[in-house]
CSV table of C-alpha atoms in Angstrom, one decimal:
chain,number,residue,atom,x,y,z
A,1,MET,CA,23.7,-30.1,-47.5
A,2,ASN,CA,27.4,-31.0,-47.9
A,3,ALA,CA,27.9,-34.4,-46.6
A,4,TYR,CA,31.1,-33.3,-44.9
A,5,LEU,CA,29.1,-30.8,-42.7
A,6,ARG,CA,26.3,-33.2,-41.6
A,7,VAL,CA,28.6,-34.9,-39.1
A,8,PRO,CA,29.7,-31.9,-37.4
A,9,LEU,CA,26.3,-30.5,-37.4
A,10,ALA,CA,25.0,-33.7,-36.0
A,11,SER,CA,27.5,-33.7,-33.4
A,12,VAL,CA,26.8,-30.0,-32.4
A,13,ALA,CA,23.0,-31.1,-32.3
A,14,ALA,CA,23.8,-33.9,-30.0
A,15,LEU,CA,25.8,-31.7,-27.8
A,16,LEU,CA,22.8,-29.5,-27.7
A,17,LEU,CA,20.3,-32.2,-27.1
A,18,VAL,CA,22.6,-33.6,-24.3
A,19,ALA,CA,22.5,-30.2,-22.4
A,20,ILE,CA,18.6,-29.8,-23.1
A,21,GLY,CA,18.0,-33.4,-21.9
A,22,ALA,CA,20.0,-32.8,-18.7
A,23,SER,CA,18.5,-29.6,-17.9
A,24,ALA,CA,14.8,-30.6,-18.9
A,25,THR,CA,14.9,-33.7,-16.9
A,26,ARG,CA,16.3,-31.9,-13.7
A,27,GLN,CA,13.5,-29.1,-14.2
A,28,LEU,CA,10.7,-31.4,-14.8
A,29,SER,CA,11.5,-34.5,-12.5
A,30,GLY,CA,14.3,-33.4,-10.2
A,31,GLY,CA,16.6,-36.0,-11.8
A,32,ALA,CA,14.2,-38.8,-11.0
A,33,VAL,CA,14.2,-39.9,-14.6
A,34,SER,CA,16.5,-39.3,-17.6
A,35,VAL,CA,16.3,-38.8,-21.3
A,36,ALA,CA,18.8,-39.7,-23.9
A,37,LEU,CA,18.0,-37.1,-26.6
A,38,ALA,CA,21.4,-37.8,-28.3
A,39,VAL,CA,20.5,-41.4,-29.4
A,40,PRO,CA,17.8,-40.3,-31.9
A,41,VAL,CA,20.5,-38.4,-33.6
A,42,VAL,CA,22.5,-41.7,-33.9
A,43,VAL,CA,19.3,-43.4,-35.3
A,44,TRP,CA,18.7,-40.5,-37.6
A,45,LEU,CA,22.3,-40.7,-39.0
A,46,GLY,CA,21.5,-44.5,-39.5
A,47,LEU,CA,18.6,-43.6,-41.5
A,48,GLU,CA,19.6,-40.6,-43.5
A,49,THR,CA,23.5,-40.8,-44.1
A,50,THR,CA,25.9,-43.1,-46.0
A,51,VAL,CA,27.5,-45.9,-43.9
A,52,ILE,CA,30.9,-44.2,-43.5
A,53,GLU,CA,29.5,-40.8,-42.8
A,54,GLY,CA,27.0,-42.2,-40.4
A,55,ALA,CA,29.5,-44.5,-38.6
A,56,VAL,CA,31.9,-41.6,-38.2
A,57,GLY,CA,29.1,-39.3,-36.9
A,58,ALA,CA,27.9,-42.0,-34.5
A,59,VAL,CA,31.3,-42.5,-33.1
A,60,VAL,CA,31.6,-38.8,-32.5
A,61,VAL,CA,28.3,-38.5,-31.0
A,62,GLY,CA,29.2,-41.6,-28.8
A,63,VAL,CA,32.5,-39.7,-27.8
A,64,LEU,CA,30.4,-36.7,-26.8
A,65,LEU,CA,28.1,-39.0,-24.7
A,66,ASP,CA,31.0,-40.6,-23.1
A,67,ALA,CA,32.4,-37.3,-22.1
A,68,SER,CA,29.1,-35.9,-20.9
A,69,ALA,CA,28.2,-39.1,-19.0
A,70,GLY,CA,31.5,-39.2,-17.1
A,71,GLY,CA,31.6,-43.0,-17.6
A,72,PRO,CA,34.6,-44.9,-18.8
A,73,GLY,CA,35.8,-43.6,-22.2
A,74,GLY,CA,34.9,-45.5,-25.3
A,75,LEU,CA,31.9,-47.3,-23.8
A,76,LEU,CA,29.0,-45.1,-25.4
A,77,ALA,CA,31.1,-44.6,-28.5
A,78,PHE,CA,31.2,-48.3,-29.1
A,79,LEU,CA,27.5,-48.7,-28.4
A,80,SER,CA,26.6,-45.7,-30.5
A,81,VAL,CA,28.4,-47.4,-33.5
A,82,LEU,CA,26.5,-50.7,-32.6
A,83,VAL,CA,23.2,-48.7,-32.5
A,84,PHE,CA,24.2,-47.2,-36.0
A,85,VAL,CA,24.7,-50.6,-37.4
A,86,GLY,CA,21.5,-52.1,-35.8
A,87,VAL,CA,19.6,-49.2,-37.3
A,88,ARG,CA,21.2,-49.7,-40.7
A,89,ALA,CA,20.6,-53.3,-40.6
A,90,GLY,CA,17.1,-53.3,-39.2
A,91,ALA,CA,15.5,-50.1,-40.6
A,92,GLY,CA,14.4,-52.1,-43.7
A,93,ILE,CA,12.0,-54.2,-41.8
A,94,PHE,CA,9.6,-51.2,-41.4
A,95,ASP,CA,9.3,-47.7,-42.2
A,96,ALA,CA,11.2,-46.0,-39.6
A,97,ARG,CA,11.1,-42.7,-41.1
A,98,THR,CA,7.6,-42.1,-39.8
A,99,PRO,CA,7.3,-40.4,-36.5
A,100,LEU,CA,5.9,-43.6,-35.0
A,101,GLY,CA,8.6,-45.8,-36.5
A,102,PHE,CA,11.4,-43.3,-35.6
A,103,ALA,CA,10.1,-43.2,-32.1
A,104,LEU,CA,9.9,-46.8,-31.8
A,105,LEU,CA,13.5,-47.3,-33.3
A,106,SER,CA,14.8,-44.5,-30.9
A,107,GLY,CA,13.3,-46.3,-27.9
A,108,VAL,CA,14.6,-49.7,-28.9
A,109,ALA,CA,18.0,-48.2,-29.6
A,110,THR,CA,18.1,-46.5,-26.1
A,111,LEU,CA,17.1,-49.6,-24.6
A,112,GLY,CA,19.8,-51.6,-26.2
A,113,MET,CA,22.3,-49.0,-25.5
A,114,GLY,CA,21.4,-48.9,-21.8
A,115,LEU,CA,21.2,-52.7,-21.5
A,116,GLY,CA,24.7,-53.0,-23.3
A,117,ALA,CA,26.2,-50.3,-21.0
A,118,LEU,CA,24.9,-52.3,-18.0
A,119,LEU,CA,26.4,-55.7,-19.3
A,120,LEU,CA,29.7,-54.3,-20.4
A,121,LEU,CA,30.1,-52.3,-17.0
A,122,ARG,CA,29.1,-55.3,-15.1
A,123,TYR,CA,31.7,-57.3,-17.1
A,124,VAL,CA,34.6,-55.0,-16.4
A,125,SER,CA,33.8,-53.5,-13.0
A,126,PRO,CA,34.7,-55.0,-9.8
A,127,ALA,CA,31.7,-56.7,-8.1
A,128,VAL,CA,31.5,-54.2,-5.2
A,129,SER,CA,31.2,-51.3,-7.8
A,130,ALA,CA,29.3,-53.1,-10.8
A,131,PRO,CA,26.0,-51.6,-11.5
A,132,GLY,CA,22.9,-53.5,-10.3
A,133,TRP,CA,20.0,-54.9,-12.3
A,134,ASN,CA,17.9,-52.5,-10.4
A,135,LEU,CA,18.9,-49.9,-13.0
A,136,LEU,CA,16.9,-51.8,-15.6
A,137,GLY,CA,13.8,-49.9,-14.6
A,138,ARG,CA,15.5,-46.5,-15.0
A,139,VAL,CA,16.7,-47.9,-18.5
A,140,ALA,CA,13.2,-48.7,-19.5
A,141,VAL,CA,11.8,-45.4,-18.4
A,142,GLU,CA,14.7,-43.6,-20.2
A,143,SER,CA,13.9,-45.5,-23.2
A,144,LEU,CA,10.3,-44.7,-23.1
A,145,LEU,CA,10.8,-41.1,-22.7
A,146,THR,CA,13.4,-41.0,-25.4
A,147,GLY,CA,11.0,-42.6,-27.7
A,148,LEU,CA,8.4,-40.1,-26.9
A,149,ALA,CA,10.6,-37.2,-27.6
A,150,ALA,CA,12.4,-38.7,-30.7
A,151,PRO,CA,9.8,-37.5,-33.4
A,152,ALA,CA,10.6,-33.9,-32.3
A,153,VAL,CA,14.3,-34.6,-32.5
A,154,LYS,CA,13.7,-36.1,-36.0
A,155,TRP,CA,11.5,-32.9,-37.1
A,156,VAL,CA,14.5,-30.6,-36.0
A,157,LEU,CA,17.2,-32.8,-37.5
A,158,ASP,CA,15.3,-33.0,-40.8
A,159,ARG,CA,15.0,-29.3,-41.1
A,160,VAL,CA,18.5,-28.3,-39.9
A,161,LEU,CA,20.4,-31.1,-41.6
A,162,SER,CA,17.8,-31.6,-44.5
A,163,PRO,CA,19.3,-34.6,-46.3
A,164,GLY,CA,19.9,-34.1,-50.0
A,165,HIS,CA,19.0,-37.6,-50.7
A,166,ARG,CA,17.6,-40.5,-48.8
A,167,GLU,CA,19.7,-43.5,-48.0
A,168,GLN,CA,18.4,-46.9,-48.7
A,169,PRO,CA,18.3,-49.3,-45.6
A,170,GLY,CA,20.9,-52.0,-45.5
A,171,LEU,CA,24.6,-52.3,-44.3
A,172,LEU,CA,26.1,-53.2,-47.6
A,173,ARG,CA,25.2,-52.0,-51.1
B,1,MET,CA,44.2,-56.9,-50.8
B,2,PHE,CA,43.6,-53.3,-51.6
B,3,ALA,CA,40.9,-54.3,-53.7
B,4,LEU,CA,39.3,-56.4,-51.1
B,5,LEU,CA,39.6,-53.5,-48.8
B,6,LYS,CA,38.0,-51.1,-51.3
B,7,ARG,CA,35.2,-53.4,-51.7
B,8,TYR,CA,34.5,-53.8,-48.1
B,9,ARG,CA,35.5,-50.3,-47.1
B,10,GLU,CA,32.3,-49.7,-45.4
B,11,VAL,CA,32.4,-52.7,-43.3
B,12,VAL,CA,35.9,-52.0,-42.6
B,13,VAL,CA,35.3,-48.5,-41.5
B,14,VAL,CA,32.3,-49.5,-39.3
B,15,VAL,CA,34.5,-52.3,-37.7
B,16,VAL,CA,37.3,-49.9,-37.1
B,17,VAL,CA,35.0,-47.1,-35.4
B,18,ALA,CA,33.5,-49.7,-33.2
B,19,VAL,CA,36.6,-51.6,-32.2
B,20,ILE,CA,38.8,-48.6,-31.3
B,21,PRO,CA,36.3,-47.3,-28.8
B,22,LEU,CA,35.7,-50.8,-27.4
B,23,GLY,CA,39.6,-51.3,-27.1
B,24,ILE,CA,39.7,-47.9,-25.2
B,25,PHE,CA,36.8,-49.0,-23.0
B,26,LEU,CA,38.3,-52.3,-22.1
B,27,ALA,CA,41.8,-50.9,-21.7
B,28,HIS,CA,40.8,-48.1,-19.1
B,29,ALA,CA,37.5,-49.3,-17.8
B,30,ARG,CA,39.1,-50.9,-14.8
B,31,HIS,CA,41.4,-48.0,-14.2
B,32,PRO,CA,39.2,-45.0,-14.8
B,33,GLY,CA,41.5,-41.8,-14.5
B,34,ASP,CA,40.9,-38.0,-14.5
B,35,ARG,CA,38.8,-36.1,-16.7
B,36,THR,CA,40.4,-35.6,-20.0
B,37,ALA,CA,40.5,-32.4,-22.0
B,38,LEU,CA,37.6,-33.7,-24.1
B,39,ASP,CA,35.4,-34.2,-21.0
B,40,ARG,CA,36.2,-30.7,-19.8
B,41,PHE,CA,35.4,-29.3,-23.3
B,42,VAL,CA,32.0,-30.9,-23.3
B,43,LEU,CA,31.3,-29.7,-19.8
B,44,THR,CA,32.3,-26.2,-20.6
B,45,ALA,CA,30.3,-26.3,-24.0
B,46,THR,CA,27.2,-27.6,-22.4
B,47,SER,CA,27.1,-25.5,-19.2
B,48,PRO,CA,25.8,-22.4,-21.0
B,49,ILE,CA,23.3,-24.5,-23.0
B,50,GLU,CA,22.0,-26.0,-19.9
B,51,LYS,CA,21.7,-22.6,-18.2
B,52,GLY,CA,19.9,-21.2,-21.1
B,53,VAL,CA,17.5,-24.3,-21.1
B,54,ASP,CA,17.0,-23.9,-17.5
B,55,TRP,CA,16.0,-20.2,-17.8
B,56,ALA,CA,13.8,-20.9,-20.6
B,57,ILE,CA,11.9,-23.9,-19.0
B,58,THR,CA,11.6,-21.9,-15.8
B,59,GLY,CA,10.3,-19.1,-17.6
B,60,VAL,CA,7.8,-21.1,-19.5
B,61,MET,CA,6.8,-23.1,-16.4
B,62,GLU,CA,6.2,-19.9,-14.5
B,63,THR,CA,4.3,-18.3,-17.2
B,64,TRP,CA,2.2,-21.3,-17.4
B,65,GLN,CA,1.6,-21.7,-13.7
B,66,ARG,CA,1.0,-17.9,-13.2
B,67,TYR,CA,-1.2,-17.2,-16.2
B,68,VAL,CA,-2.5,-20.3,-17.8
B,69,TRP,CA,-2.8,-23.2,-15.4
B,70,LEU,CA,-4.8,-21.7,-12.6
B,71,ARG,CA,-6.8,-24.8,-11.6
B,72,GLY,CA,-7.3,-24.7,-7.9
B,73,THR,CA,-6.0,-21.1,-7.7
B,74,GLU,CA,-9.5,-19.8,-6.7
B,75,ARG,CA,-9.9,-22.5,-3.9
B,76,ARG,CA,-6.3,-21.8,-2.7
B,77,ALA,CA,-6.9,-17.9,-2.7
B,78,ARG,CA,-10.2,-18.5,-0.7
B,79,GLU,CA,-8.3,-20.6,1.9
B,80,LEU,CA,-5.5,-18.1,2.0
B,81,SER,CA,-8.0,-15.3,2.4
B,82,ARG,CA,-9.8,-17.2,5.3
B,83,GLU,CA,-6.6,-17.9,6.9
B,84,VAL,CA,-5.6,-14.1,6.8
B,85,ASN,CA,-8.9,-13.2,8.2
B,86,GLU,CA,-8.4,-15.7,11.0
B,87,LEU,CA,-4.8,-14.3,11.6
B,88,ARG,CA,-6.0,-10.7,11.5
B,89,ALA,CA,-8.6,-11.6,14.1
B,90,GLU,CA,-6.0,-13.3,16.2
B,91,ASN,CA,-3.6,-10.4,15.7
B,92,ALA,CA,-6.4,-7.9,16.7
B,93,ALA,CA,-7.1,-10.1,19.8
B,94,LEU,CA,-3.4,-10.1,20.7
B,95,VAL,CA,-3.1,-6.2,20.1
B,96,GLN,CA,-6.1,-5.8,22.6
B,97,LEU,CA,-4.6,-8.2,25.0
B,98,ARG,CA,-1.3,-6.3,24.9
B,99,ALA,CA,-3.1,-3.0,25.3
B,100,GLU,CA,-5.1,-4.6,28.2
B,101,ASN,CA,-1.9,-5.7,29.8
B,102,GLU,CA,-0.3,-2.4,29.6
B,103,ARG,CA,-3.4,-0.7,31.2
B,104,LEU,CA,-3.5,-3.2,33.9
B,105,SER,CA,0.4,-2.7,34.3
B,106,ARG,CA,-0.3,1.0,34.8
B,107,LEU,CA,-3.0,0.4,37.1
B,108,LEU,CA,-1.0,-2.0,39.3
B,109,ALA,CA,2.0,0.7,39.1
B,110,PHE,CA,-0.7,3.4,40.3
B,111,ALA,CA,-1.9,1.2,43.1
B,112,ARG,CA,1.6,0.3,44.2
B,113,SER,CA,2.7,4.2,44.0
B,114,ARG,CA,-0.1,4.6,46.8
B,115,PRO,CA,0.9,2.2,49.6
B,116,GLU,CA,-1.4,3.9,51.9
B,117,HIS,CA,-4.5,2.7,49.8
B,118,ARG,CA,-5.6,-0.9,49.6
B,119,ALA,CA,-7.1,-1.3,46.1
B,120,VAL,CA,-9.2,-3.9,44.4
B,121,GLY,CA,-8.8,-4.1,40.6
B,122,ALA,CA,-12.1,-4.4,38.7
B,123,ARG,CA,-13.1,-4.5,35.0
B,124,VAL,CA,-15.9,-2.1,33.6
B,125,ILE,CA,-18.5,-4.5,32.4
B,126,GLY,CA,-21.3,-1.8,31.4
B,127,THR,CA,-22.1,1.7,31.3
B,128,ARG,CA,-25.4,3.7,31.6
B,129,MET,CA,-25.1,7.4,30.6
B,130,ASP,CA,-28.9,7.9,30.3
B,131,PRO,CA,-29.4,11.8,30.1
B,132,LYS,CA,-32.7,10.9,32.1
B,133,GLY,CA,-31.0,9.1,34.8
B,134,LEU,CA,-27.7,8.7,36.6
B,135,GLN,CA,-24.4,8.5,34.8
B,136,LEU,CA,-23.2,5.1,35.9
B,137,VAL,CA,-20.5,2.6,35.2
B,138,THR,CA,-20.9,-1.0,36.1
B,139,ILE,CA,-17.8,-2.9,37.5
B,140,ASP,CA,-17.5,-6.7,38.0
B,141,ARG,CA,-16.6,-6.4,41.7
B,142,GLY,CA,-19.3,-6.2,44.6
B,143,SER,CA,-19.6,-6.8,48.3
B,144,ASP,CA,-18.2,-10.3,48.1
B,145,ASP,CA,-14.8,-8.7,47.2
B,146,GLY,CA,-14.9,-6.2,49.9
B,147,VAL,CA,-16.4,-3.3,48.0
B,148,ARG,CA,-18.5,-0.9,50.0
B,149,ARG,CA,-20.9,2.1,49.0
B,150,MET,CA,-19.2,5.4,48.8
B,151,MET,CA,-15.7,3.9,48.2
B,152,PRO,CA,-13.8,5.9,45.7
B,153,VAL,CA,-13.1,4.4,42.3
B,154,VAL,CA,-10.1,5.4,40.4
B,155,THR,CA,-8.0,4.8,37.2
B,156,THR,CA,-4.3,5.6,36.4
B,157,GLY,CA,-5.6,9.1,35.1
B,158,GLY,CA,-7.3,9.9,38.2
B,159,VAL,CA,-10.9,10.0,39.8
B,160,LEU,CA,-13.7,8.2,38.1
B,161,GLY,CA,-16.3,8.3,40.8
B,162,ARG,CA,-17.8,6.5,43.7
B,163,ILE,CA,-19.5,3.2,44.4
B,164,HIS,CA,-23.3,3.9,44.2
B,165,THR,CA,-25.3,0.7,44.2
B,166,LEU,CA,-23.8,-2.7,45.4
B,167,GLY,CA,-24.3,-6.2,44.4
B,168,ALA,CA,-22.6,-9.3,45.6
B,169,HIS,CA,-20.4,-9.5,42.4
B,170,SER,CA,-20.8,-6.1,40.7
B,171,ALA,CA,-21.4,-2.4,41.7
B,172,ASP,CA,-22.5,0.7,40.1
B,173,VAL,CA,-20.1,3.6,40.0
B,174,LEU,CA,-21.6,7.1,40.1
B,175,VAL,CA,-19.1,8.8,37.8
B,176,LEU,CA,-17.8,12.3,38.5
B,177,SER,CA,-19.8,13.8,35.4
B,178,ASP,CA,-23.2,12.9,37.2
B,179,ARG,CA,-25.2,15.7,38.4
B,180,ASN,CA,-25.3,14.3,41.8
B,181,SER,CA,-21.4,13.9,42.0
B,182,SER,CA,-19.6,16.6,44.0
B,183,ILE,CA,-15.9,16.1,44.6
B,184,ALA,CA,-13.9,18.3,46.9
B,185,ALA,CA,-10.9,19.5,45.0
B,186,ARG,CA,-7.7,21.6,45.3
B,187,VAL,CA,-5.9,23.7,42.5
B,188,GLU,CA,-2.6,22.1,42.8
B,189,ARG,CA,-0.8,25.2,41.8
B,190,SER,CA,-2.3,27.6,44.1
B,191,ARG,CA,-3.9,25.1,46.8
B,192,ALA,CA,-7.3,27.0,46.3
B,193,ARG,CA,-10.3,24.9,47.2
B,194,ALA,CA,-13.6,24.1,45.2
B,195,ASN,CA,-16.0,21.5,44.2
B,196,VAL,CA,-16.1,19.6,40.9
B,197,ARG,CA,-19.7,18.9,40.2
B,198,GLY,CA,-21.0,16.9,37.0
B,199,LEU,CA,-23.3,18.3,34.4
B,200,GLY,CA,-25.2,15.0,33.8
B,201,ALA,CA,-23.5,14.0,30.6
B,202,PRO,CA,-20.1,12.6,29.9
B,203,GLY,CA,-17.6,15.5,29.3
B,204,PRO,CA,-16.8,18.8,31.1
B,205,CYS,CA,-17.9,19.4,34.6
B,206,LYS,CA,-18.1,22.6,36.5
B,207,LEU,CA,-16.3,24.1,39.2
B,208,GLU,CA,-18.3,25.3,42.2
B,209,TYR,CA,-17.5,27.1,45.4
B,210,ALA,CA,-14.1,28.7,44.1
B,211,LEU,CA,-13.9,31.8,45.9
B,212,ARG,CA,-13.6,34.9,43.6
B,213,SER,CA,-10.4,35.9,45.4
B,214,ASP,CA,-8.7,32.5,44.7
B,215,ASP,CA,-5.9,32.3,42.3
B,216,LEU,CA,-7.4,30.1,39.3
B,217,ILE,CA,-6.4,30.2,35.6
B,218,GLU,CA,-7.1,28.1,32.9
B,219,GLY,CA,-4.9,24.9,32.6
B,220,ASP,CA,-4.7,24.7,36.4
B,221,GLU,CA,-4.8,20.9,37.3
B,222,LEU,CA,-7.3,19.9,40.1
B,223,VAL,CA,-6.7,17.1,42.7
B,224,THR,CA,-8.9,15.8,45.4
B,225,SER,CA,-8.5,17.7,48.6
B,226,GLY,CA,-9.5,14.7,50.9
B,227,THR,CA,-12.0,16.9,52.6
B,228,ASP,CA,-15.3,15.3,51.4
B,229,GLY,CA,-14.9,12.2,53.2
B,230,VAL,CA,-14.9,9.9,50.2
B,231,PHE,CA,-11.8,10.6,48.1
B,232,PRO,CA,-8.2,10.7,49.5
B,233,HIS,CA,-6.3,13.7,48.8
B,234,GLY,CA,-4.0,14.1,45.8
B,235,LEU,CA,-5.9,12.1,43.2
B,236,PRO,CA,-6.1,14.0,39.8
B,237,VAL,CA,-9.7,15.3,39.0
B,238,GLY,CA,-9.3,17.3,35.9
B,239,GLN,CA,-8.0,20.4,34.4
B,240,VAL,CA,-9.6,24.0,34.5
B,241,THR,CA,-10.4,24.9,30.8
B,242,ARG,CA,-12.5,28.1,31.1
B,243,VAL,CA,-12.8,30.5,34.0
B,244,LYS,CA,-15.7,32.9,34.3
B,245,ARG,CA,-15.4,35.6,36.9
B,246,GLY,CA,-18.2,37.9,37.0
B,247,GLY,CA,-18.5,41.7,38.0
B,248,HIS,CA,-20.0,40.6,41.2
B,249,GLY,CA,-20.7,37.6,43.6
B,250,LEU,CA,-18.7,35.6,45.9
B,251,TYR,CA,-17.6,32.9,43.7
B,252,GLN,CA,-16.0,32.6,40.3
B,253,ALA,CA,-17.2,29.6,37.9
B,254,ALA,CA,-15.1,27.5,35.9
B,255,GLU,CA,-15.4,24.6,33.5
B,256,VAL,CA,-13.5,21.4,34.1
B,257,LEU,CA,-12.2,18.7,31.9
B,258,PRO,CA,-12.2,15.4,33.8
B,259,ALA,CA,-8.8,13.7,33.9
B,260,VAL,CA,-10.6,10.5,33.2
B,261,ASP,CA,-12.7,9.9,29.9
B,262,VAL,CA,-15.6,7.9,31.4
B,263,ASN,CA,-16.5,6.5,27.9
B,264,ARG,CA,-13.0,4.9,27.5
B,265,VAL,CA,-12.4,3.4,30.9
B,266,GLU,CA,-12.0,-0.3,30.9
B,267,GLU,CA,-10.2,-1.2,34.0
B,268,VAL,CA,-10.5,0.5,37.5
B,269,ALA,CA,-9.3,0.4,41.1
B,270,VAL,CA,-11.7,0.5,44.0
B,271,LEU,CA,-9.9,1.9,47.0
B,272,VAL,CA,-11.4,-0.3,49.5
B,273,ALA,CA,-9.1,0.7,52.5
B,274,ILE,CA,-7.0,3.6,53.3
B,275,GLU,CA,-4.4,2.3,55.8
B,276,ALA,CA,-2.5,5.5,56.5
B,277,PRO,CA,-3.1,7.0,59.8
B,278,GLY,CA,-5.5,10.0,59.9
B,279,ALA,CA,-7.4,8.8,56.8
B,280,ALA,CA,-10.4,7.6,59.0
B,281,PRO,CA,-12.9,9.8,57.4
B,282,ALA,CA,-12.5,7.9,53.9
B,283,ALA,CA,-12.6,4.6,55.6
B,284,LYS,CA,-15.6,5.4,57.5
B,285,ALA,CA,-17.5,6.7,54.4
B,286,ALA,CA,-16.6,3.4,52.8
B,287,GLU,CA,-18.8,1.6,55.1
B,288,PRO,CA,-22.1,0.5,53.4
């Protein structure tokens, strides 16, 4: 597939997954838990695209996440890029392209994104409106569920965006 | 400089795409504004998808729950079936109570419409329509309730019979269809007099002692005449259904359909006293 098309398609996929995740969690749990299905898209970008393409894709997905989450603009876009960088840097340690590896990496990425968002929001928010640490449990559950769903997301992305070649892990070449 | 940038362009791009959102976040995080056009676009774009996913998940879950995941359904169905049966039984009891209430209300209205009579309400607790014996209905009132032999027993429809055998708390009523029952009656239309006698079985009675010259036609209503010393006058007895007038003889014969179906009676009133002046014969006959 043309490399220029992968970022827009990945963004559309992220948009779809955000909607599916929101609807599914509402249907299945009534909103008691959440799932971040767009994070595996960022992880997939980190594994399957070039650095520039993936970084741009990650920031676009992050912007969409910011828009759908309703939080302060830029937060999730910044964290998406960090996740992308983390995946690029850390994916060489183990084979993250297997379903289990992808699930683990997606779970950890979601956890990292959640923790990062909590820390940054606590840093910038007034004490009275800062998110509390009691949200850590929800972040952990969200990471677990996202990790469980990640192989299915990868399966779809592999087939829809079918990479022409596989990037080698690592930030610099 | 450009060579350096070119060499590290990937790092530069990554840093730029990371720093710009961070800057935006830090700049606006303390003063969150209204939703931007992008926010509205995302909302507009995701809404139909969410609706579609919602529809699909609901459909799948309903299909799963209705046709596949039927664990406990049989037990639940049994419970509901039992509950339905209980409610049906309860409903039937309530319907019966309502019907009984209506009958009792009519009986009370009947008793009140005849202030010259003092009535004791009673419930039918048994019937004995043995063709070899008497045609009897047992009621749950007896001598302790002021009931005496020969007292008339009526329903809202009309005459049922008279007290035959008396116990302390129950009594047998000889119904008008018994062979031994003879009630003095009068044709309401023509005032012609006759006796209504039972034939020994629930159902039609015969009309006796109706003079051949009397005006009697099918459909005539018969009421008690009050001349037999048992029944006060004016109570419905039955309807003339068939008239036989032979070529000779003093009387004409007729068949009478009783006003009261003795097989369906459930509540009755025993006229224990007739308080109106001039009703002494019935009061005397009521003595045991």
